[in-house]
């Protein structure tokens, strides 16, 4: 199978591998990401997330396979590579450099690299650093520092944005604000490829989730149906004979009907618990150890 | 065109960052000036008719200032930029590696002009350094500065792959520079050093730069006190050009964006 040249995909990956000696960090991945989609790559540490992302970003060479990012080979150097980079936004997993430049100066400086930069003040507002605009980058907290990284990732109005664990160190409020920002970017047509540890983040944002373990994709699906989640048994608990009773069932409605007739009326402390994304994910990862 | 524009933009940003860093200002820019005060004040003896050690030392210090602002500064800061991810982040942007180097060259040029002016100023005001009077000496001064700083810059970039980490870079680079200064006739009169030391120093550019600077700032009669009884300016130019070409080649061949 060869990669099509059509433009509906932002990312096309075919049989991607990356090995260091006989150790495969990426052991054969096939994946496409549509334009305008938010795709989340989930996986434990060392599963191959960052290696995959860094190959897509052009930071590492692949060992075998074929990739196209915005219809382009990320390993291309020179002028053509730079015009491609003009359309790409990258937020690396961690940058610890903190120059003696203020937030405002840093964002402003990087805006000059791009053909169509976003408005500097608007970007600072969007990542919630308005009050810190005059602060030196080295004086920012971890979460604020991360938001500056995000600002530098979106300053060039990218068509495709890579985010490697973007919200590490965010407080819950900042994370919500960040999700709003990503949804806004999506509504403007930006394609987003993110890796994350946070399952609630993947669930809240992603159109599709890919689970990766040992360098292989286990499954790709929308968060609601991942791991056959829609058909997975639900847990039903209630109070009876002074004890919490528990059953698992794929037909919870029928079970509740039975309970209603048996207990005649209100069922004390009734709960129906669907497996959340984390349960599904942990089960999938556990099966692939 | 875009590369030059971005390079100059980076250069202005680098100068701003440099001047805000207290350590970099003190250790890179002012340290040679501080040394000038210490050595110039302690060793006031006359080493030849009409030549004091202070004058001899200032000439050498101007030469080694080129090593401090170029080689030492770059060989220490580039590994740090590599370790802290500055370079990696830059690589993901629509900017060429040339623009990064132009920015560095801009910073180094600025620092060298500033440092040379400071050393000249204090040397003349306090330690009896005489400004050259003939245009031929000014010409020599100019090509020594241009070739010396170019050499120092490319060798600094080339050497930046040697330190294993950003944090350890200063421990690797600083001793090399200090030893080279001792061997090259900055802190002692070169002709009084052991022969093996002189021969070792003659491999590297600093010895030739200090000798060249002495030809500019010391009386013509002092030439006979040099090891070759001559300023050897032609040979100096050749050796600097060879190092420049070798350094440029190494810098381009070995430069890497990240540590992996």
Coordinates of C-alpha atoms in Angstrom, one line a residue:
Chain A
X1 CA 0.0 0.0 0.0
X2 CA 1.4 3.4 -0.9
X3 CA 0.4 6.7 0.7
X4 CA -2.1 8.6 -1.3
X5 CA -1.4 12.2 -2.4
X6 CA -4.9 13.4 -1.6
X7 CA -5.1 16.2 0.8
X8 CA -7.8 15.0 3.2
X9 CA -5.2 13.7 5.7
X10 CA -2.9 15.8 7.8
X11 CA -0.8 12.8 8.8
X12 CA -0.3 9.5 7.0
X13 CA 1.8 6.8 8.6
X14 CA 2.5 3.5 6.9
X15 CA 4.5 0.7 8.5
X16 CA 6.6 3.0 10.6
X17 CA 9.4 1.5 12.7
X18 CA 12.3 2.9 14.6
X19 CA 14.9 0.7 16.1
X20 CA 18.0 1.3 18.2
X21 CA 20.1 -1.8 17.6
X22 CA 17.7 -4.7 18.1
X23 CA 15.4 -2.7 20.3
X24 CA 12.3 -1.4 18.6
X25 CA 11.0 1.8 20.0
X26 CA 8.3 1.9 17.3
X27 CA 7.5 -1.5 16.0
X28 CA 5.2 -1.0 12.9
X29 CA 2.6 1.7 13.1
X30 CA -0.2 2.5 10.6
X31 CA -2.2 5.6 11.2
X32 CA -4.0 8.5 9.4
X33 CA -5.2 11.7 11.0
X34 CA -7.7 13.7 9.1
X35 CA -7.4 17.5 8.6
X36 CA -9.3 19.3 11.4
X37 CA -9.2 16.3 13.7
X38 CA -7.9 16.2 17.3
X39 CA -6.1 12.9 17.7
X40 CA -4.7 11.7 21.0
X41 CA -2.0 9.1 21.4
X42 CA -2.2 7.4 24.7
X43 CA 0.3 5.0 26.2
X44 CA 2.5 4.3 29.2
X45 CA 6.0 5.7 29.5
X46 CA 8.4 4.1 27.1
X47 CA 5.6 2.9 24.8
X48 CA 6.9 4.9 21.8
X49 CA 4.7 8.0 22.0
X50 CA 7.5 10.6 22.0
X51 CA 9.6 8.7 19.4
X52 CA 6.6 8.6 17.1
X53 CA 5.8 12.3 17.6
X54 CA 9.5 13.3 17.1
X55 CA 9.7 11.4 13.9
X56 CA 6.5 13.2 12.6
X57 CA 8.1 16.5 13.7
X58 CA 11.2 15.7 11.8
X59 CA 13.5 15.5 14.8
X60 CA 14.4 11.9 14.4
X61 CA 14.9 9.7 11.3
X62 CA 12.7 6.7 10.8
X63 CA 14.2 3.2 10.4
X64 CA 11.6 2.0 7.9
X65 CA 8.1 2.8 6.7
X66 CA 6.6 5.8 5.0
X67 CA 5.2 9.0 6.5
X68 CA 3.6 12.2 5.2
X69 CA 2.9 15.2 7.3
X70 CA 0.8 17.8 5.5
X71 CA 1.7 15.8 2.4
X72 CA 5.4 16.2 3.1
X73 CA 8.4 14.2 4.3
X74 CA 9.4 15.7 7.6
X75 CA 13.0 14.8 7.1
X76 CA 13.3 17.2 4.2
X77 CA 15.9 19.9 4.8
X78 CA 16.6 23.3 3.3
X79 CA 14.1 25.9 2.1
X80 CA 11.3 23.3 1.4
X81 CA 11.7 22.0 4.9
X82 CA 11.4 25.5 6.3
X83 CA 8.2 26.3 4.4
X84 CA 6.8 23.1 5.8
X85 CA 7.8 24.1 9.3
X86 CA 6.0 27.4 8.8
X87 CA 2.8 25.4 8.9
X88 CA 3.7 23.3 11.8
X89 CA 3.4 24.1 15.5
X90 CA 5.4 22.1 18.0
X91 CA 5.2 21.9 21.8
X92 CA 8.0 19.6 23.0
X93 CA 7.7 17.4 26.0
X94 CA 9.8 19.6 28.2
X95 CA 12.1 22.6 27.6
X96 CA 13.9 23.8 30.7
X97 CA 15.6 26.7 29.1
X98 CA 14.6 30.0 30.6
X99 CA 16.3 32.9 29.0
X100 CA 16.4 36.4 30.5
X101 CA 13.6 37.4 28.2
X102 CA 10.1 38.3 29.3
X103 CA 7.0 36.4 28.2
X104 CA 6.1 39.3 25.9
X105 CA 9.6 39.5 24.4
X106 CA 9.8 35.7 23.8
X107 CA 6.5 35.4 22.0
X108 CA 7.2 38.5 20.0
X109 CA 10.6 37.3 19.0
X110 CA 9.3 33.9 17.8
X111 CA 6.5 35.6 15.9
X112 CA 9.0 37.0 13.5
X113 CA 10.0 33.6 12.3
X114 CA 6.6 33.0 10.6
X115 CA 4.9 34.2 7.5
X116 CA 1.5 34.6 9.1
X117 CA 2.0 35.0 12.8
X118 CA -0.9 35.4 15.2
X119 CA -1.3 38.5 17.2
X120 CA 1.2 38.4 20.0
X121 CA -1.1 40.0 22.7
X122 CA -4.0 37.8 21.6
X123 CA -1.8 34.6 22.0
X124 CA -0.6 35.8 25.5
X125 CA -4.2 36.3 26.5
X126 CA -5.3 32.9 25.1
X127 CA -2.8 31.0 27.1
X128 CA -3.6 33.0 30.2
X129 CA -0.3 34.7 30.7
X130 CA -1.5 38.3 30.5
X131 CA -0.6 39.0 34.1
X132 CA 2.9 37.5 33.6
X133 CA 3.6 39.2 30.2
X134 CA 6.3 41.4 31.7
X135 CA 7.8 38.6 33.8
X136 CA 11.1 36.9 32.9
X137 CA 10.6 33.3 31.6
X138 CA 13.0 32.0 34.2
X139 CA 10.7 33.3 37.0
X140 CA 7.6 31.4 35.8
X141 CA 6.2 28.4 37.6
X142 CA 6.2 25.0 35.9
X143 CA 2.6 25.4 34.6
X144 CA 3.1 28.9 33.5
X145 CA 6.3 27.9 31.7
X146 CA 4.3 25.2 29.9
X147 CA 1.8 27.7 28.8
X148 CA 4.6 29.8 27.4
X149 CA 5.6 26.7 25.4
X150 CA 2.1 26.4 24.1
X151 CA 2.1 30.1 23.1
X152 CA 5.3 29.5 21.2
X153 CA 3.6 26.5 19.5
X154 CA 0.6 28.4 18.2
X155 CA 2.2 31.8 17.4
X156 CA 2.8 30.8 13.8
X157 CA -0.9 30.0 13.0
X158 CA 0.0 26.4 12.4
X159 CA -2.2 24.1 10.3
X160 CA -1.0 21.2 12.3
X161 CA -0.1 21.4 16.0
X162 CA 1.9 18.8 17.9
X163 CA 1.5 18.7 21.6
X164 CA 3.6 16.3 23.7
X165 CA 2.0 16.1 27.1
X166 CA 1.0 19.7 27.0
X167 CA -0.8 20.1 30.3
X168 CA 1.7 18.5 32.7
X169 CA 1.9 20.8 35.7
X170 CA -1.3 22.7 35.0
X171 CA -3.8 23.2 37.8
X172 CA -7.4 22.1 37.0
X173 CA -8.5 25.6 36.1
X174 CA -5.6 26.1 33.7
X175 CA -6.3 22.7 32.1
X176 CA -9.9 23.6 31.4
X177 CA -8.9 26.9 29.9
X178 CA -6.4 25.1 27.8
X179 CA -9.0 22.6 26.6
X180 CA -11.2 25.6 25.6
X181 CA -8.2 27.0 23.6
X182 CA -7.7 23.7 21.8
X183 CA -11.4 23.5 20.9
X184 CA -11.2 27.1 19.6
X185 CA -8.2 26.2 17.5
X186 CA -10.0 23.2 16.1
X187 CA -13.0 25.3 15.2
X188 CA -10.6 27.4 13.2
X189 CA -9.5 24.3 11.3
X190 CA -6.3 23.4 13.1
X191 CA -5.4 19.7 13.2
X192 CA -4.1 18.7 16.6
X193 CA -2.0 15.6 17.4
X194 CA -1.4 15.3 21.1
X195 CA 0.1 12.7 23.5
X196 CA -1.1 12.7 27.0
X197 CA -1.1 10.7 30.2
X198 CA -4.5 12.2 31.2
X199 CA -7.4 10.1 30.1
X200 CA -9.9 12.8 31.0
X201 CA -8.0 15.0 28.7
X202 CA -8.2 12.6 25.8
X203 CA -11.9 12.0 26.5
X204 CA -12.7 15.7 26.6
X205 CA -10.8 16.7 23.6
X206 CA -10.0 13.9 21.1
X207 CA -12.1 12.8 18.2
X208 CA -10.2 9.6 18.2
X209 CA -7.7 8.0 20.5
X210 CA -4.9 5.7 19.6
X211 CA -3.5 3.4 22.4
X212 CA 0.1 2.5 22.0
X213 CA 2.1 -0.1 23.9
X214 CA 5.5 -1.6 23.2
X215 CA 5.8 0.4 20.0
X216 CA 2.5 -0.9 18.5
X217 CA -0.9 0.6 18.2
X218 CA -3.4 -1.6 20.1
X219 CA -6.5 0.2 19.0
X220 CA -7.7 3.4 17.4
X221 CA -11.3 4.5 18.2
X222 CA -13.4 7.4 19.4
X223 CA -13.1 7.6 23.2
X224 CA -16.7 6.5 23.6
X225 CA -16.2 3.2 21.9
X226 CA -12.5 2.4 22.7
X227 CA -11.9 -1.1 23.9
X228 CA -15.5 -2.1 23.1
X229 CA -16.4 0.3 25.9
X230 CA -20.0 0.9 24.7
X231 CA -20.7 -2.8 25.1
X232 CA -18.7 -3.4 28.2
X233 CA -20.5 -4.7 31.3
X234 CA -21.7 -2.0 33.7
X235 CA -21.4 -2.4 37.4
X236 CA -24.6 -2.1 39.4
X237 CA -24.5 -1.6 43.2
X238 CA -27.3 -1.1 45.7
X239 CA -28.1 -1.6 49.4
X240 CA -29.9 -4.8 50.4
X241 CA -30.0 -6.7 53.7
X242 CA -27.8 -4.0 55.2
X243 CA -25.0 -4.7 52.7
X244 CA -23.8 -3.2 49.4
X245 CA -24.6 -5.7 46.7
X246 CA -22.8 -5.7 43.4
X247 CA -23.3 -7.4 40.0
X248 CA -21.9 -6.8 36.6
X249 CA -24.1 -7.0 33.5
X250 CA -24.2 -6.1 29.9
X251 CA -28.0 -5.4 30.2
X252 CA -28.1 -3.1 33.2
X253 CA -31.6 -1.8 32.4
X254 CA -33.0 -5.3 32.6
X255 CA -31.2 -5.9 35.9
X256 CA -32.6 -2.7 37.4
X257 CA -36.1 -3.8 36.3
X258 CA -35.7 -7.0 38.1
X259 CA -34.5 -5.2 41.2
X260 CA -37.4 -2.8 41.1
X261 CA -39.9 -5.6 41.1
X262 CA -38.1 -7.5 43.8
X263 CA -37.5 -4.6 46.1
X264 CA -40.8 -2.9 45.1
X265 CA -40.1 0.7 44.5
X266 CA -37.1 2.8 45.3
X267 CA -33.8 0.9 45.2
X268 CA -31.6 2.1 48.1
X269 CA -28.3 3.7 47.0
X270 CA -28.6 2.5 43.4
X271 CA -25.6 3.1 41.2
X272 CA -24.9 2.1 37.7
X273 CA -21.2 2.5 36.8
X274 CA -20.0 2.4 33.2
X275 CA -16.3 1.6 32.8
X276 CA -14.6 4.9 32.3
X277 CA -11.8 5.5 29.8
X278 CA -9.2 4.9 32.4
X279 CA -10.6 1.4 33.3
X280 CA -10.6 0.5 29.6
X281 CA -7.2 1.9 29.0
X282 CA -5.6 0.1 32.0
X283 CA -7.2 -3.2 30.9
X284 CA -5.8 -2.8 27.4
X285 CA -2.4 -1.9 28.6
X286 CA -2.5 -4.7 31.1
X287 CA -3.3 -7.2 28.4
X288 CA -0.3 -6.0 26.4
X289 CA 2.4 -6.1 29.0
Chain B
X1 CA 17.6 37.5 2.7
X2 CA 15.2 36.0 5.3
X3 CA 18.2 34.2 6.8
X4 CA 20.2 37.4 7.3
X5 CA 17.2 39.2 8.7
X6 CA 16.4 36.5 11.2
X7 CA 20.1 36.2 12.0
X8 CA 20.3 39.9 12.9
X9 CA 17.1 39.6 14.8
X10 CA 18.6 36.7 16.8
X11 CA 21.8 38.7 17.3
X12 CA 19.9 41.6 18.9
X13 CA 18.0 39.2 21.1
X14 CA 21.3 37.4 22.1
X15 CA 22.9 40.7 23.1
X16 CA 19.9 41.6 25.2
X17 CA 20.0 38.2 26.9
X18 CA 23.8 38.4 27.4
X19 CA 23.7 41.9 28.9
X20 CA 20.9 40.8 31.4
X21 CA 23.0 37.9 32.6
X22 CA 25.1 39.1 35.5
X23 CA 27.4 36.0 35.4
X24 CA 28.0 36.3 31.6
X25 CA 28.8 40.0 31.8
X26 CA 31.2 39.6 34.7
X27 CA 33.0 36.4 33.7
X28 CA 33.1 36.9 29.9
X29 CA 33.2 40.6 29.4
X30 CA 34.8 42.0 32.6
X31 CA 37.1 39.2 33.6
X32 CA 39.9 40.2 31.2
X33 CA 39.6 43.7 32.4
X34 CA 39.8 42.6 36.0
X35 CA 42.9 40.5 35.2
X36 CA 44.4 43.6 33.4
X37 CA 44.1 45.6 36.7
X38 CA 45.6 42.8 38.8
X39 CA 48.6 42.0 36.6
X40 CA 49.1 45.5 35.4
X41 CA 49.2 46.8 39.0
X42 CA 51.4 44.0 40.4
X43 CA 54.1 43.6 37.6
X44 CA 55.4 47.1 36.8
X45 CA 58.9 46.0 36.0
X46 CA 60.7 47.0 32.8
X47 CA 61.3 44.0 30.5
X48 CA 63.2 45.8 27.7
X49 CA 64.3 49.4 27.1
X50 CA 61.1 51.5 27.1
X51 CA 58.8 48.5 27.6
X52 CA 57.1 47.6 30.9
X53 CA 55.5 44.3 31.6
X54 CA 52.1 46.1 31.9
X55 CA 52.3 47.1 28.3
X56 CA 53.4 43.6 27.3
X57 CA 50.5 42.1 29.3
X58 CA 47.9 44.5 27.9
X59 CA 48.8 43.6 24.3
X60 CA 48.5 39.9 25.2
X61 CA 45.2 40.5 27.1
X62 CA 43.6 42.1 24.0
X63 CA 44.6 39.0 22.0
X64 CA 43.2 36.6 24.6
X65 CA 40.1 38.7 25.0
X66 CA 39.2 37.4 21.5
X67 CA 39.5 33.8 22.9
X68 CA 37.3 34.7 25.9
X69 CA 34.4 36.3 24.0
X70 CA 34.5 33.9 21.1
X71 CA 35.9 30.4 21.8
X72 CA 35.2 30.3 25.5
X73 CA 31.8 31.9 25.5
X74 CA 30.5 29.7 22.6
X75 CA 32.0 26.5 23.8
X76 CA 30.3 26.9 27.1
X77 CA 26.9 28.4 26.1
X78 CA 26.1 26.2 23.1
X79 CA 26.3 22.9 25.1
X80 CA 24.0 24.6 27.6
X81 CA 21.5 25.6 24.9
X82 CA 21.7 22.0 23.6
X83 CA 21.1 20.5 27.1
X84 CA 18.2 22.9 28.0
X85 CA 16.4 22.3 24.7
X86 CA 16.8 25.8 23.3
X87 CA 18.4 24.4 20.1
X88 CA 15.8 21.7 19.7
X89 CA 13.0 24.2 19.9
X90 CA 14.7 26.3 17.4
X91 CA 15.1 23.4 15.0
X92 CA 11.3 22.9 14.9
X93 CA 10.9 26.4 13.4
X94 CA 11.1 27.9 9.9
X95 CA 14.7 29.2 10.5
X96 CA 17.9 28.0 9.1
X97 CA 21.0 27.0 11.1
X98 CA 22.8 29.8 9.3
X99 CA 20.5 32.3 10.9
X100 CA 21.5 30.9 14.3
X101 CA 25.2 31.2 13.5
X102 CA 24.7 34.7 12.2
X103 CA 23.1 35.6 15.5
X104 CA 26.0 34.2 17.4
X105 CA 28.5 36.0 15.2
X106 CA 26.6 39.2 15.7
X107 CA 26.8 38.8 19.5
X108 CA 30.5 37.9 19.4
X109 CA 31.3 40.9 17.2
X110 CA 29.5 43.2 19.6
X111 CA 31.3 41.7 22.6
X112 CA 34.7 41.8 21.0
X113 CA 34.4 45.4 20.0
X114 CA 33.2 46.3 23.5
X115 CA 35.9 44.3 25.3
X116 CA 38.7 45.5 23.0
X117 CA 37.6 49.1 23.6
X118 CA 37.5 48.5 27.4
X119 CA 41.0 46.9 27.4
X120 CA 42.5 49.6 25.1
X121 CA 40.9 52.3 27.2
X122 CA 42.2 51.1 30.5
X123 CA 45.5 50.1 29.1
X124 CA 46.1 53.5 27.7
X125 CA 44.7 55.4 30.7
X126 CA 46.4 53.4 33.5
X127 CA 49.2 51.2 32.2
X128 CA 51.2 53.2 29.7
X129 CA 49.9 51.5 26.6
X130 CA 50.6 53.6 23.6
X131 CA 48.1 53.7 20.7
X132 CA 49.6 52.8 17.4
X133 CA 50.5 55.9 15.3
X134 CA 51.1 54.5 11.9
X135 CA 48.3 53.4 9.5
X136 CA 50.2 50.2 8.8
X137 CA 50.0 49.3 12.5
X138 CA 46.3 50.0 12.6
X139 CA 45.9 47.8 9.5
X140 CA 47.7 45.0 11.3
X141 CA 45.5 45.6 14.4
X142 CA 42.4 45.4 12.2
X143 CA 43.2 42.1 10.4
X144 CA 44.4 40.5 13.6
X145 CA 41.0 41.4 15.2
X146 CA 39.0 40.2 12.2
X147 CA 40.9 36.9 11.6
X148 CA 41.3 36.3 15.3
X149 CA 37.7 36.7 16.2
X150 CA 36.5 34.7 13.1
X151 CA 38.9 31.9 14.2
X152 CA 37.8 32.1 17.8
X153 CA 34.1 31.9 16.8
X154 CA 34.3 28.9 14.5
X155 CA 36.6 27.0 16.9
X156 CA 34.1 27.7 19.7
X157 CA 31.2 26.3 17.7
X158 CA 33.3 23.3 16.7
X159 CA 34.5 22.7 20.3
X160 CA 30.9 22.9 21.6
X161 CA 30.3 19.2 20.8
X162 CA 33.2 18.2 23.1
X163 CA 31.6 18.9 26.6
X164 CA 29.3 16.0 27.6
X165 CA 26.8 18.3 29.2
X166 CA 25.8 21.9 29.4
X167 CA 26.5 22.0 33.2
X168 CA 30.0 20.6 32.8
X169 CA 31.0 22.7 29.8
X170 CA 32.6 25.4 31.8
X171 CA 34.8 22.9 33.7
X172 CA 36.1 21.5 30.4
X173 CA 36.6 24.7 28.5
X174 CA 37.9 27.2 31.1
X175 CA 41.1 25.3 32.0
X176 CA 42.0 24.8 28.4
X177 CA 41.8 28.6 27.8
X178 CA 43.7 29.4 31.0
X179 CA 46.5 26.9 30.1
X180 CA 46.7 28.3 26.6
X181 CA 47.0 31.8 28.0
X182 CA 49.9 30.7 30.3
X183 CA 51.7 28.9 27.4
X184 CA 51.1 31.7 24.8
X185 CA 52.8 34.5 26.6
X186 CA 49.9 36.3 28.1
X187 CA 50.8 36.1 31.8
X188 CA 54.6 35.6 31.3
X189 CA 57.0 36.9 28.8
X190 CA 56.9 34.3 26.0
X191 CA 60.6 34.3 25.2
X192 CA 61.3 33.3 28.9
X193 CA 59.1 30.2 28.8
X194 CA 60.6 26.7 28.4
X195 CA 61.2 25.8 24.8
X196 CA 58.7 22.8 24.8
X197 CA 56.0 25.2 26.1
X198 CA 56.8 27.7 23.3
X199 CA 56.6 24.9 20.7
X200 CA 53.4 23.6 22.1
X201 CA 51.8 27.1 22.1
X202 CA 53.0 27.7 18.5
X203 CA 50.4 25.1 17.3
X204 CA 47.5 27.3 18.5
X205 CA 46.3 30.6 17.3
X206 CA 46.6 32.5 20.6
X207 CA 50.4 32.6 20.6
X208 CA 50.3 34.2 17.2
X209 CA 47.6 36.7 18.1
X210 CA 49.5 37.8 21.2
X211 CA 52.7 38.2 19.2
X212 CA 50.8 40.1 16.5
X213 CA 49.3 42.5 19.1
X214 CA 52.7 43.1 20.5
X215 CA 53.8 44.2 17.0
X216 CA 51.0 46.7 17.2
X217 CA 51.5 48.1 20.7
X218 CA 55.2 47.7 21.5
X219 CA 58.0 49.7 20.0
X220 CA 59.5 48.3 16.8
X221 CA 62.8 47.7 18.6
X222 CA 61.1 45.0 20.8
X223 CA 60.9 42.7 17.8
X224 CA 64.4 41.5 18.5
X225 CA 63.3 40.2 21.9
X226 CA 60.8 37.8 20.3
X227 CA 61.8 34.1 20.0
X228 CA 62.3 34.5 16.2
X229 CA 63.8 38.0 16.6
X230 CA 60.9 39.0 14.3
X231 CA 57.2 39.8 14.5
X232 CA 56.5 37.0 12.0
X233 CA 53.3 38.7 10.7
X234 CA 53.1 36.7 7.5
X235 CA 53.4 33.4 9.3
X236 CA 50.7 34.6 11.8
X237 CA 48.3 35.3 9.0
X238 CA 48.8 31.9 7.4
X239 CA 48.4 30.1 10.7
X240 CA 45.2 32.0 11.5
X241 CA 43.7 31.3 8.1
X242 CA 44.5 27.6 8.4
X243 CA 42.8 27.4 11.8
X244 CA 39.8 29.4 10.4
X245 CA 39.3 27.0 7.5
X246 CA 39.8 23.9 9.7
X247 CA 37.4 25.4 12.4
X248 CA 34.8 26.2 9.8
X249 CA 34.9 22.7 8.4
X250 CA 34.7 21.1 11.8
X251 CA 31.9 23.5 13.0
X252 CA 29.7 22.6 10.0
X253 CA 30.5 18.9 10.1
X254 CA 30.0 18.3 13.8
X255 CA 27.3 20.7 14.8
X256 CA 24.3 18.9 16.4
X257 CA 21.0 20.2 17.6
X258 CA 20.5 17.9 20.5
X259 CA 22.4 15.4 22.7
X260 CA 20.7 12.2 21.5

